[in-house]
mmCIF file of C-alpha atoms and ligand atoms in Angstrom:
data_model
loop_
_atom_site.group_PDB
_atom_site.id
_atom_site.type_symbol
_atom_site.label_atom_id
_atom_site.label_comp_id
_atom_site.label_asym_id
_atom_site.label_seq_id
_atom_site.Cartn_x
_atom_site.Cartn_y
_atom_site.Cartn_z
ATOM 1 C CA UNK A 1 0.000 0.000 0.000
ATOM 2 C CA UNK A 2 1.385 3.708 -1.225
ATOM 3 C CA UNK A 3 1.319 5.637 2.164
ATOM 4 C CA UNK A 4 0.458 9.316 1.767
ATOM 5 C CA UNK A 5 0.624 10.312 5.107
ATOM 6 C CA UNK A 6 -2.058 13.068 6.115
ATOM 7 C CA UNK A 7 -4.682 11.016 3.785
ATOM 8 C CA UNK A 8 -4.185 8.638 5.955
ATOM 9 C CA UNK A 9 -4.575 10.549 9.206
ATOM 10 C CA UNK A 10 -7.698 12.343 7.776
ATOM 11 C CA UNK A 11 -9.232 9.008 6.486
ATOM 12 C CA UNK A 12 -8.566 7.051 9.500
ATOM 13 C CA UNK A 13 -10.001 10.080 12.055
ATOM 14 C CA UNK A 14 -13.141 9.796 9.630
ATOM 15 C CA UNK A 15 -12.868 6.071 10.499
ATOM 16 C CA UNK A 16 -12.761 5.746 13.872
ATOM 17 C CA UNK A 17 -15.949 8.517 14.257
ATOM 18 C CA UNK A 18 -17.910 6.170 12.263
ATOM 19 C CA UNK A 19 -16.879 2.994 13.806
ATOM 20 C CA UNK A 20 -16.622 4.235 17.386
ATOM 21 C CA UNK A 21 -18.205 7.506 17.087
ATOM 22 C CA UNK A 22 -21.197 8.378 19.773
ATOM 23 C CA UNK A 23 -20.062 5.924 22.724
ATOM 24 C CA UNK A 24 -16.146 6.607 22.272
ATOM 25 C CA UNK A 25 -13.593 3.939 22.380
ATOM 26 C CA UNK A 26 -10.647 3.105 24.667
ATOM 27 C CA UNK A 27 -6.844 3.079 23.441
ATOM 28 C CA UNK A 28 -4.424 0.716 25.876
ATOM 29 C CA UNK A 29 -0.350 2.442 24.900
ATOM 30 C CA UNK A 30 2.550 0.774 25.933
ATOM 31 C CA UNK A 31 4.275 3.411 24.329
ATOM 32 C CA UNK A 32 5.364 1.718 21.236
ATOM 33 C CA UNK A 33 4.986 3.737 18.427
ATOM 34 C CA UNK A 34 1.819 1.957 17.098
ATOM 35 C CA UNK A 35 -0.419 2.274 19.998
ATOM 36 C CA UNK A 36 1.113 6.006 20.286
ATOM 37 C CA UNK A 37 -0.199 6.862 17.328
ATOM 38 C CA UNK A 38 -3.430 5.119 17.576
ATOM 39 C CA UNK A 39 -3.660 7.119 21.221
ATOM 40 C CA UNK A 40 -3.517 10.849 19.116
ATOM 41 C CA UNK A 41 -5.895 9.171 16.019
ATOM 42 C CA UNK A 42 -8.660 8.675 18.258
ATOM 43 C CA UNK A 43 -7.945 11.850 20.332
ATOM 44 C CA UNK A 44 -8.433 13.521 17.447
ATOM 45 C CA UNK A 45 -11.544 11.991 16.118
ATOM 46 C CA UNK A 46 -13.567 11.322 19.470
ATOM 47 C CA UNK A 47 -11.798 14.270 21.700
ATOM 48 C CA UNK A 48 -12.900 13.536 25.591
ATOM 49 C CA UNK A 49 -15.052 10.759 24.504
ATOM 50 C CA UNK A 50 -11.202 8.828 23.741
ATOM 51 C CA UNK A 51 -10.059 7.046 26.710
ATOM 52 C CA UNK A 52 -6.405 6.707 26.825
ATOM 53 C CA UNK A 53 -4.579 4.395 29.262
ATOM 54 C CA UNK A 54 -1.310 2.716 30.369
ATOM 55 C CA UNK A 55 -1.629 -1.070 31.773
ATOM 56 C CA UNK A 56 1.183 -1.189 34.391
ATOM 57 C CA UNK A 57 1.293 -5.070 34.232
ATOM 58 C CA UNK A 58 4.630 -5.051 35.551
ATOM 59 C CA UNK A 59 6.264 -6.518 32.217
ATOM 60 C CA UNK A 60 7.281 -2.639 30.800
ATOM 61 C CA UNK A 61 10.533 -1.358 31.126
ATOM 62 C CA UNK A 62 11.498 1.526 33.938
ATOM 63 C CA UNK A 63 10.539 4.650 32.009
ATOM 64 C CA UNK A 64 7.747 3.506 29.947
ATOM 65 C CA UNK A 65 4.778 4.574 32.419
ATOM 66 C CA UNK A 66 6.649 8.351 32.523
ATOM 67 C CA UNK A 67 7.358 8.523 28.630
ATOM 68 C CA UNK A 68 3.880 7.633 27.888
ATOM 69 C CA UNK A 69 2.442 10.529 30.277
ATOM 70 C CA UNK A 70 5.372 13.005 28.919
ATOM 71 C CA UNK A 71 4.797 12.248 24.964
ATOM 72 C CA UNK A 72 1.187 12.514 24.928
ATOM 73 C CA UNK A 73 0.711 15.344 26.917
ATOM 74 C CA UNK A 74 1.507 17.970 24.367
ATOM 75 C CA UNK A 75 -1.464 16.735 22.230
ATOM 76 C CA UNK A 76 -3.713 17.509 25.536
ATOM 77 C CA UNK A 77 -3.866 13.223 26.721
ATOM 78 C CA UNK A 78 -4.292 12.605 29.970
ATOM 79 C CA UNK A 79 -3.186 9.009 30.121
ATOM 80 C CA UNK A 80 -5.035 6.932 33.171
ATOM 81 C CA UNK A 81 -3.066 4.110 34.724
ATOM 82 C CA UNK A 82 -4.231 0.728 35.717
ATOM 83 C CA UNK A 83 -2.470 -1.272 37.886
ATOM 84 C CA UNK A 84 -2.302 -5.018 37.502
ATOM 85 C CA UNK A 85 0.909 -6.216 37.488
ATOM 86 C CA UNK A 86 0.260 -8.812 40.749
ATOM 87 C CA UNK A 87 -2.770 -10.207 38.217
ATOM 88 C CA UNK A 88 -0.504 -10.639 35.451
ATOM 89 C CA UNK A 89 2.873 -12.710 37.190
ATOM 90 C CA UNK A 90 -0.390 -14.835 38.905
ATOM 91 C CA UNK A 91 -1.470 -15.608 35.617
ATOM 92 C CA UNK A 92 1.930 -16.515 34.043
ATOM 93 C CA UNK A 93 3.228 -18.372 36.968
ATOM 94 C CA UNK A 94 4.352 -21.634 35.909
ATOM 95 C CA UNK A 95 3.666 -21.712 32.456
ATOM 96 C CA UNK A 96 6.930 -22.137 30.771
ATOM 97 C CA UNK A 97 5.776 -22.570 27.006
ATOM 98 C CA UNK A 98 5.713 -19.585 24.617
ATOM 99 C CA UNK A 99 2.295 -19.878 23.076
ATOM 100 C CA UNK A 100 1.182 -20.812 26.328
ATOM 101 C CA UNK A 101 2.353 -17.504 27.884
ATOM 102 C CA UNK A 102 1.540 -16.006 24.608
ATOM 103 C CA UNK A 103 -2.021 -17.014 25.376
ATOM 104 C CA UNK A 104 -2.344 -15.986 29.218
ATOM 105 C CA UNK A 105 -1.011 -12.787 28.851
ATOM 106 C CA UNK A 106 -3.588 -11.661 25.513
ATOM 107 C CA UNK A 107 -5.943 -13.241 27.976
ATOM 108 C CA UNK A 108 -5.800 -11.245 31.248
ATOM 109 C CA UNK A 109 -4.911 -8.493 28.880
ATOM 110 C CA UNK A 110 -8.359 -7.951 27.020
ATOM 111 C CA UNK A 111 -10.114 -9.277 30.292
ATOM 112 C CA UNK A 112 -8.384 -6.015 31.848
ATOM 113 C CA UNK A 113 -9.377 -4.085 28.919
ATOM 114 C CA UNK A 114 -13.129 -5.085 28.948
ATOM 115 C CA UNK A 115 -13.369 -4.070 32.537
ATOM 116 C CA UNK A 116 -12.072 -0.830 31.293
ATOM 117 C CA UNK A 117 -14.185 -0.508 28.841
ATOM 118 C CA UNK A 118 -17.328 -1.632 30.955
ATOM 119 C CA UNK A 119 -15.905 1.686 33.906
ATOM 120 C CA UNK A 120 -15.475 4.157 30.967
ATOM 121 C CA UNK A 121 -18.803 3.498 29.409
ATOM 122 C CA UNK A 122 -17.526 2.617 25.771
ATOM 123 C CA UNK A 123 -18.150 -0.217 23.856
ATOM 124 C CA UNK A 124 -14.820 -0.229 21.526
ATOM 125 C CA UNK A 125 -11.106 -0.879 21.415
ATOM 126 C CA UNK A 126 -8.970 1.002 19.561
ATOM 127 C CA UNK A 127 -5.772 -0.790 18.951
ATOM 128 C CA UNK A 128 -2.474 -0.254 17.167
ATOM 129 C CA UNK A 129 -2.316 -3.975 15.470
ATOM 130 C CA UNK A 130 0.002 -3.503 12.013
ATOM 131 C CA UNK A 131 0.254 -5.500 8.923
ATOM 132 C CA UNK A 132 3.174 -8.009 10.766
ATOM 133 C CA UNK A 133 1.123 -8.933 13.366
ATOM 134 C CA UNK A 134 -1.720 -10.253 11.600
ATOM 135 C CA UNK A 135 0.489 -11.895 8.786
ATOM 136 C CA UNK A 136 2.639 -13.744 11.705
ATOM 137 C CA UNK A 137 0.158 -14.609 13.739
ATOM 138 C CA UNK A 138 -2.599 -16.449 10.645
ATOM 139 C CA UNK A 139 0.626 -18.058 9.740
ATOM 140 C CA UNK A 140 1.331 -19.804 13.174
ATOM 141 C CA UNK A 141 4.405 -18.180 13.482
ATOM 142 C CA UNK A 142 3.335 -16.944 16.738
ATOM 143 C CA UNK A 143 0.454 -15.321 18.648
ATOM 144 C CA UNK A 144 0.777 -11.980 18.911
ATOM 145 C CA UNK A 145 -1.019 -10.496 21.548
ATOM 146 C CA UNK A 146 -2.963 -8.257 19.640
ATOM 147 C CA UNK A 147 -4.681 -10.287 17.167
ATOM 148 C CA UNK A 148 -8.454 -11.636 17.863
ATOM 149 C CA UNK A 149 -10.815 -11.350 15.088
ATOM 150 C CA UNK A 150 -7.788 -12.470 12.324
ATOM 151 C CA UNK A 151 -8.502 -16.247 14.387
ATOM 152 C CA UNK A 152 -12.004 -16.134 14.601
ATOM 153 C CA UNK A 153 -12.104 -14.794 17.998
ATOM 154 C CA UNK A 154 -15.130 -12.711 18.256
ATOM 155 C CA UNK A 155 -14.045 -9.655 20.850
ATOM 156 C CA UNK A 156 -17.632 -8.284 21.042
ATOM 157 C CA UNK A 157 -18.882 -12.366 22.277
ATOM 158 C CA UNK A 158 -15.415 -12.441 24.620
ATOM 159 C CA UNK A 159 -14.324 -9.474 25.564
ATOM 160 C CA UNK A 160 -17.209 -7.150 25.729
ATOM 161 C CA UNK A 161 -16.187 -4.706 23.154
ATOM 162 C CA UNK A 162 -15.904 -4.409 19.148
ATOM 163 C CA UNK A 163 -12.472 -3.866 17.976
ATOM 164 C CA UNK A 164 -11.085 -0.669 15.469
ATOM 165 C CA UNK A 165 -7.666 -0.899 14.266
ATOM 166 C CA UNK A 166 -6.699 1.575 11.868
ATOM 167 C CA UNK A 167 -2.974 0.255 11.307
ATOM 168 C CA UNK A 168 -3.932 -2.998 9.906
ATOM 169 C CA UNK A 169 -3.096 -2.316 6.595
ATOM 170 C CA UNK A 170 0.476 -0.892 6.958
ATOM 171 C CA UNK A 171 3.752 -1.871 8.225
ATOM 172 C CA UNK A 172 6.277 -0.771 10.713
ATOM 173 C CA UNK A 173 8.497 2.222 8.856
ATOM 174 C CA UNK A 174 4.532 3.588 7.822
ATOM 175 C CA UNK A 175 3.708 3.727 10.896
ATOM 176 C CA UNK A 176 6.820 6.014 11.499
ATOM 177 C CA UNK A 177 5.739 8.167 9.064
ATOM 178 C CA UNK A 178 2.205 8.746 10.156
ATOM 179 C CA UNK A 179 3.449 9.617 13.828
ATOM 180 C CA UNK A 180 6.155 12.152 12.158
ATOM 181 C CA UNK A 181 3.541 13.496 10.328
ATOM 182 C CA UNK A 182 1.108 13.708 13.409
ATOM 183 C CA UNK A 183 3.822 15.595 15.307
ATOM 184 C CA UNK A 184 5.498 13.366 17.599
ATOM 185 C CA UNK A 185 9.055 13.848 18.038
ATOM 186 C CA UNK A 186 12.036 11.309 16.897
ATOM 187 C CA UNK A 187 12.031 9.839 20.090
ATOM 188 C CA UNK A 188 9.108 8.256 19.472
ATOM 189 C CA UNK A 189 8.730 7.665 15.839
ATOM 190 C CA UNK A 190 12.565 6.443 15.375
ATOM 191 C CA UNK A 191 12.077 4.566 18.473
ATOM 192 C CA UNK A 192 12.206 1.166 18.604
ATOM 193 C CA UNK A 193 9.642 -1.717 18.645
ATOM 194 C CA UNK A 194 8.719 -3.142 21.678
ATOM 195 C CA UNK A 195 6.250 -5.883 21.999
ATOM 196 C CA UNK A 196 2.792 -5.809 23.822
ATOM 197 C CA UNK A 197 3.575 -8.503 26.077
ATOM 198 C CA UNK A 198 6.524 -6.911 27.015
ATOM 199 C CA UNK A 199 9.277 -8.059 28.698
ATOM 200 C CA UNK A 200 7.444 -11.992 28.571
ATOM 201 C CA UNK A 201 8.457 -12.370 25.623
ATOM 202 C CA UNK A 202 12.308 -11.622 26.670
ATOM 203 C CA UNK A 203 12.037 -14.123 29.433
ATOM 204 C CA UNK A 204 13.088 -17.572 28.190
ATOM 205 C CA UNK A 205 11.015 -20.582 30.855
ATOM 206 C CA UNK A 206 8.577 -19.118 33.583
ATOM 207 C CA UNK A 207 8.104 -15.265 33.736
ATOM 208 C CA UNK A 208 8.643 -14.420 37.723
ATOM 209 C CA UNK A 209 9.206 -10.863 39.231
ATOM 210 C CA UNK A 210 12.400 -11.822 40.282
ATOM 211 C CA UNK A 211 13.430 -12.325 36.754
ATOM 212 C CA UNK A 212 11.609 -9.384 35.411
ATOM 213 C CA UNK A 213 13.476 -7.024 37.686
ATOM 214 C CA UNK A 214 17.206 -8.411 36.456
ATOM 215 C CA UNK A 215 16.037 -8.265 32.801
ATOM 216 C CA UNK A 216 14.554 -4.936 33.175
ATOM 217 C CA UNK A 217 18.008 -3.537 34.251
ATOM 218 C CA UNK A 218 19.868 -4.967 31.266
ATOM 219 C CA UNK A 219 17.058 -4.189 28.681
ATOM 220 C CA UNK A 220 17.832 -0.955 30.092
ATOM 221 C CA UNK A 221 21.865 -1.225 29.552
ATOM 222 C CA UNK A 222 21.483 -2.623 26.109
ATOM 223 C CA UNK A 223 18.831 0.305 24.733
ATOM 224 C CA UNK A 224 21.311 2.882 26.311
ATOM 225 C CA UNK A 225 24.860 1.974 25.008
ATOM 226 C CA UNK A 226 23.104 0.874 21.647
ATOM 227 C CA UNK A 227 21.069 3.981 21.015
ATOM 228 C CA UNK A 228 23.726 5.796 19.134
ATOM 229 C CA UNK A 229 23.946 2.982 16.497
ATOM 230 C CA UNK A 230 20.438 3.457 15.907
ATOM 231 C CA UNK A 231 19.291 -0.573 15.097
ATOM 232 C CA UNK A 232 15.907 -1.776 14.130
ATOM 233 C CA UNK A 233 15.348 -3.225 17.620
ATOM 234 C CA UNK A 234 18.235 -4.286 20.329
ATOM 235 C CA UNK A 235 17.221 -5.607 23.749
ATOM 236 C CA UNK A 236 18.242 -8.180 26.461
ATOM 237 C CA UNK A 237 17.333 -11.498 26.861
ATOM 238 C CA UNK A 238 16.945 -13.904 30.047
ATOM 239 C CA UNK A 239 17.857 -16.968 29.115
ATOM 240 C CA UNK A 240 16.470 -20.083 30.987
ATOM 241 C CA UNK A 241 19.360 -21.955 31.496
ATOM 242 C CA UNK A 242 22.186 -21.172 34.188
ATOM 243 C CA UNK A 243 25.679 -21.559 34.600
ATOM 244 C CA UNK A 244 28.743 -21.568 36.737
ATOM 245 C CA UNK A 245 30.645 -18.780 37.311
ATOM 246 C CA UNK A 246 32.434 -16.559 40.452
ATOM 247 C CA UNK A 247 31.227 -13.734 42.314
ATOM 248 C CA UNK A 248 32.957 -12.223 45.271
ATOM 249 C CA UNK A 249 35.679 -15.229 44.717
ATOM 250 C CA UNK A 250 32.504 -17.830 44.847
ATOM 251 C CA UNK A 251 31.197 -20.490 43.121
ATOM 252 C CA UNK A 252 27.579 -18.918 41.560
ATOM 253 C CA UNK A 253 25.517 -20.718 38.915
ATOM 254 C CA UNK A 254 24.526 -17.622 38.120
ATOM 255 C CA UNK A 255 22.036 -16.185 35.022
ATOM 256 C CA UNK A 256 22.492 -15.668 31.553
ATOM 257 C CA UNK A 257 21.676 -12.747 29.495
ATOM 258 C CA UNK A 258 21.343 -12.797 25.817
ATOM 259 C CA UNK A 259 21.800 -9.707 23.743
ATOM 260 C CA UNK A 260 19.670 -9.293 20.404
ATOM 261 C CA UNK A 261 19.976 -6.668 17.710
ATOM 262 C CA UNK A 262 18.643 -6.978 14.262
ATOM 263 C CA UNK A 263 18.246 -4.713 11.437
ATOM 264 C CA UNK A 264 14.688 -4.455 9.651
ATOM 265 C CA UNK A 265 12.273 -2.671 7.727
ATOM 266 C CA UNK A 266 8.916 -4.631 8.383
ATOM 267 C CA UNK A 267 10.073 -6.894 11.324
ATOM 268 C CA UNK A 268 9.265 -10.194 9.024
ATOM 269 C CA UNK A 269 12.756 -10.710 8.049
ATOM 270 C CA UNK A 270 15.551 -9.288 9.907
ATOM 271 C CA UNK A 271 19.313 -9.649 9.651
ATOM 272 C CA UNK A 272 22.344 -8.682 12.406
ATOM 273 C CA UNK A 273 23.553 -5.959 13.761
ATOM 274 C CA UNK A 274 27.533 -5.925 13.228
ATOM 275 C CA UNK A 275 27.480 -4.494 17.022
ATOM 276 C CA UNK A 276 31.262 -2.740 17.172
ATOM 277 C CA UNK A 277 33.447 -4.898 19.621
ATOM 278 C CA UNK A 278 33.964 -2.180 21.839
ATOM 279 C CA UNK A 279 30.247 -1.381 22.502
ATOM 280 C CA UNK A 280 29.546 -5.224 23.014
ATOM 281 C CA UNK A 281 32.270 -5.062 25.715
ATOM 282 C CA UNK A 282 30.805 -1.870 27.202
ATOM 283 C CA UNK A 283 27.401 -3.856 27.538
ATOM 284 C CA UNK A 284 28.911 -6.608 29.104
ATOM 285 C CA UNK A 285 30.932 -4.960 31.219
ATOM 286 C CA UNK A 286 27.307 -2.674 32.482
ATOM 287 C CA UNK A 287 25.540 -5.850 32.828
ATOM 288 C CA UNK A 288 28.378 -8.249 35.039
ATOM 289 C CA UNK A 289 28.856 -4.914 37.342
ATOM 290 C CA UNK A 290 25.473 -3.574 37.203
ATOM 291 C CA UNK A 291 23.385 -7.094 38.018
ATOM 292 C CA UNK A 292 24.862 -9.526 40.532
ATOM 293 C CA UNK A 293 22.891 -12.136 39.587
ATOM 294 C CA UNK A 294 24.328 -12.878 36.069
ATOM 295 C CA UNK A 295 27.315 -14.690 35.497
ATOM 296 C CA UNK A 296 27.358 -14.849 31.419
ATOM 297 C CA UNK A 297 26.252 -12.935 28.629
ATOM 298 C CA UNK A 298 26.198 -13.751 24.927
ATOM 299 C CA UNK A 299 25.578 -11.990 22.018
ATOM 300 C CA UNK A 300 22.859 -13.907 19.814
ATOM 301 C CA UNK A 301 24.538 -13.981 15.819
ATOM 302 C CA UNK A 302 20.868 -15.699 14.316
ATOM 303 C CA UNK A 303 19.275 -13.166 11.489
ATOM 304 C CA UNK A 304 15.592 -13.990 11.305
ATOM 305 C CA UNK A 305 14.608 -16.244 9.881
ATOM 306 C CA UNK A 306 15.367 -19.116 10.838
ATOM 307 C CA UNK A 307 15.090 -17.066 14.178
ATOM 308 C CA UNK A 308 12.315 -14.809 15.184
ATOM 309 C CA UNK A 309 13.394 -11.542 16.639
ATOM 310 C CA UNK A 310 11.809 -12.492 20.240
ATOM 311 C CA UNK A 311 12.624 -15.101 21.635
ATOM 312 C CA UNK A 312 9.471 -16.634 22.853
HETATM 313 P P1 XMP B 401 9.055 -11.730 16.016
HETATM 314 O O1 XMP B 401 9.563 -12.113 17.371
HETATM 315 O O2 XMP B 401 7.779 -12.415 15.642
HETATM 316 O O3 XMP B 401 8.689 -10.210 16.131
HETATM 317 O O4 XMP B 401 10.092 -11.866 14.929
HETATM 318 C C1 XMP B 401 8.383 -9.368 15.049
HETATM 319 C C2 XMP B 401 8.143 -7.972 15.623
HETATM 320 O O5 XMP B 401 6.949 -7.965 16.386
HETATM 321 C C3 XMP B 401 7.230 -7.679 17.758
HETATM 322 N N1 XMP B 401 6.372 -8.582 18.534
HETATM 323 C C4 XMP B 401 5.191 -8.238 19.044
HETATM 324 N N2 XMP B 401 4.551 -7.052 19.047
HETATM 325 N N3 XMP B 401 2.786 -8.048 20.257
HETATM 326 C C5 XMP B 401 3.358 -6.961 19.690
HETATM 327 O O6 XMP B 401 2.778 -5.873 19.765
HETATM 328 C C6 XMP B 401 3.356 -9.260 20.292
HETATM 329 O O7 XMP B 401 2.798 -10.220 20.832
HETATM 330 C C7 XMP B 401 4.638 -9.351 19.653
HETATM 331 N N4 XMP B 401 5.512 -10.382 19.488
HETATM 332 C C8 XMP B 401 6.564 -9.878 18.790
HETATM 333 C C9 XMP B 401 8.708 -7.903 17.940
HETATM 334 O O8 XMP B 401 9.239 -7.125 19.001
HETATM 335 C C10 XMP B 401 9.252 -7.530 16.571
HETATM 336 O O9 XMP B 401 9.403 -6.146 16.424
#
C-alpha cells in the first residue's frame, strides 16, 4: 500500500468517528509507536469521549509509564493508569511454554481491557495492530497479543467490546511516518519496537518478578549503550538456562543474558547488527557490574529467519 501520510490521518479520524463515534472507544499504549499513534488518532476523532490508558502489568521497562504521560501530553492526553501487574505474574506463573504464555497474557490483557471498557462506558477498542502482526500470527508463526478477530475470535462475544484498528493495513516504517507526520518527536517515531507482552516475551522458561526485575536492568543497559547505532530493535534477553561462574571469589551458577539486535524494515525478516566490539564489551561490562545475579552474557549472531526476533 502507497502511504500518503495526512490522507491517511484524515481518512482514518473519519474512520474511527464512524466505527466508534457516539459511545467513544478506549486506546491501551505501551508506548510503542503503534499504539502512540493510535492514542492521538482517536484523540483527534472522538476528543474527551477517547479514553487513553497505560496497563502497568509489571512486564514494561522503567521509564515507559513516565514517557507515555510526557509524549502525549503535548497533544492535551491525559493518560489513566491501571495497575495489575500482581494479576498478570499470577497468571503466568508456571507456564513455561511460549504460546502458552503467549495465550495468558492476551488473555488477562483484554479481560483487563473489557473491565475498562465496561468503567469508561464505551463499547470499543482502539488498537495499534500492524500488517506483521496479523500476517505472523494467521501463519502460526506466533500469537501476537494483539490479534483476535484475524482467528475467529469474536471480541464483542469475549471481551465485551468491538475492535477498530486503523494500522492494519500498513507496516512498521509507515507507521513512522504517520506519527512524524502527526507531530510526535524522533524519540518516538525512530524509536524502537517493543512488543505488547513486554518483557514476557524476553524471558526464556517461567516469567517471575524476580526475573523481570534483572532483565529490566539490562534491557535498560542494552537500549542505552546501543542507542547511538540506531538498530531496528536491540534488547536483552533472560535466558532459561544457568551456569557456573564466580562472584565475590565464589562459586555462583549464576544467570544468563542474551543480547539481540537486528536490522529491519517490516520486522518479518531481519538480519544482524555488526554491534562494534567495543560497545559489546561496554554492555557486558554494564551488565556483570550492574546485576549480581548474572554470570554470562552472549551476544545472539541468528538473522531472522530461521530465528524470530523475540525469543518466545
Ligand atoms: P518476532 O519475534 O515475531 O517479532 O520476529 C516481530 C516484531 O513484532 C514484535 N512482537 C510483538 N509485538 N505483540 C506486539 O505488539 C506481540 O505479541 C509481539 N511479538 C513480537 C517484535 O518485538 C518484533 O518487532
Amino acid at each position: 500500500m502507497k502511504l500518503e501520510p495526512r490522507k491517511f490521518i484524515n481518512s482514518k479520524i473519519k474512520e474511527i468517528r464512524k466505527e466508534a463515534g457516539n459511545k467513544g472507544a478506549l486506546v491501551a499504549t505501551s508506548g510503542g509507536v503503534d499504539s502512540m499513534v493510535c492514542a492521538v488518532l482517536a484523540h483527534k476523532a472522538l476528543g474527551r469521549k477517547a479514553v487513553i490508558l497505560f496497563i502497568d502489568d509489571g512486564l514494561m521497562r522503567i521509564s515507559d509509564e513516565k514517557r507515555v504521560r510526557g509524549e502525549l501530553k503535548p497533544f492535551g492526553i491525559k493518560v489513566n493508569i491501571v495497575r495489575v501487574a500482581d494479576d498478570f505474574f499470577k497468571a503466568l506463573k508456571g507456564k513455561v511454554d511460549p504460546e502458552e504464555k503467549r495465550k495468558a497474557f492476551r488473555n488477562l490483557f483484554y479481560r483487563t481491557l473489557g473491565k475498562a471498557v465496561r468503567k469508561s462506558r464505551v463499547e470499543c477498542l482502539i488498537q495499534g495492530t500492524i500488517a506483521a502482526d496479523i500476517i505472523e500470527t494467521k501463519g502460526k508463526i506466533k500469537t501476537q497479543h494483539n490479534i483476535l478477530e484475524q482467528i475467529g475470535i469474536d471480541p464483542k462475544k469475549h471481551f465485551g467490546f468491538t475492535v477498530v484498528e486503523p494500522l492494519r493495513e500498513i507496516f512498521k516504517y509507515q507507521v513512522r511516518k504517520v506519527a512524524k507526520e502527526l507531530g510526535f518527536s524522533p524519540v518516538v517515531h525512530q524509536q524502537m519496537p517493543f512488543p505488547g507482552p513486554g518483557l514476557a516475551t524476553r524471558v526464556v522458561g517461567e516469567v517471575t518478578p524476580q526475573k523481570v526485575k534483572i532483565l529490566r536492568k539490562a534491557v535498560e543497559i542494552v537500549e542505552e549503550e546501543m542507542k547511538r547505532l540506531k538498530p531496528f530493535q536491540a534488547f536483552a534477553v533472560l535466558l532459561n538456562d544457568k551456569a557456573t561462574g564466580i562472584r565475590k571469589g565464589k562459586r555462583l551458577f549464576g544467570n544468563i543474558i542474551a543480547i539481540r539486535s537486528v536490522e529491519s524494515n517490516d520486522a518479518m525478516t531481519a538480519s544482524i547488527t555488526k554491534i562494534p566490539w567495543p560497545i559489546l564489551e561496554k554492555i557486558r561490562e554494564r551488565i556483570i557490574k550492574e546485576i549480581p545475579e548474572v554470570v554470562k552474557v552472549v551476544y545472539d549472531i541468528t538473522p531472522k529467519p530461521p530465528s524470530t526476533i523475540e525469543y518466545i
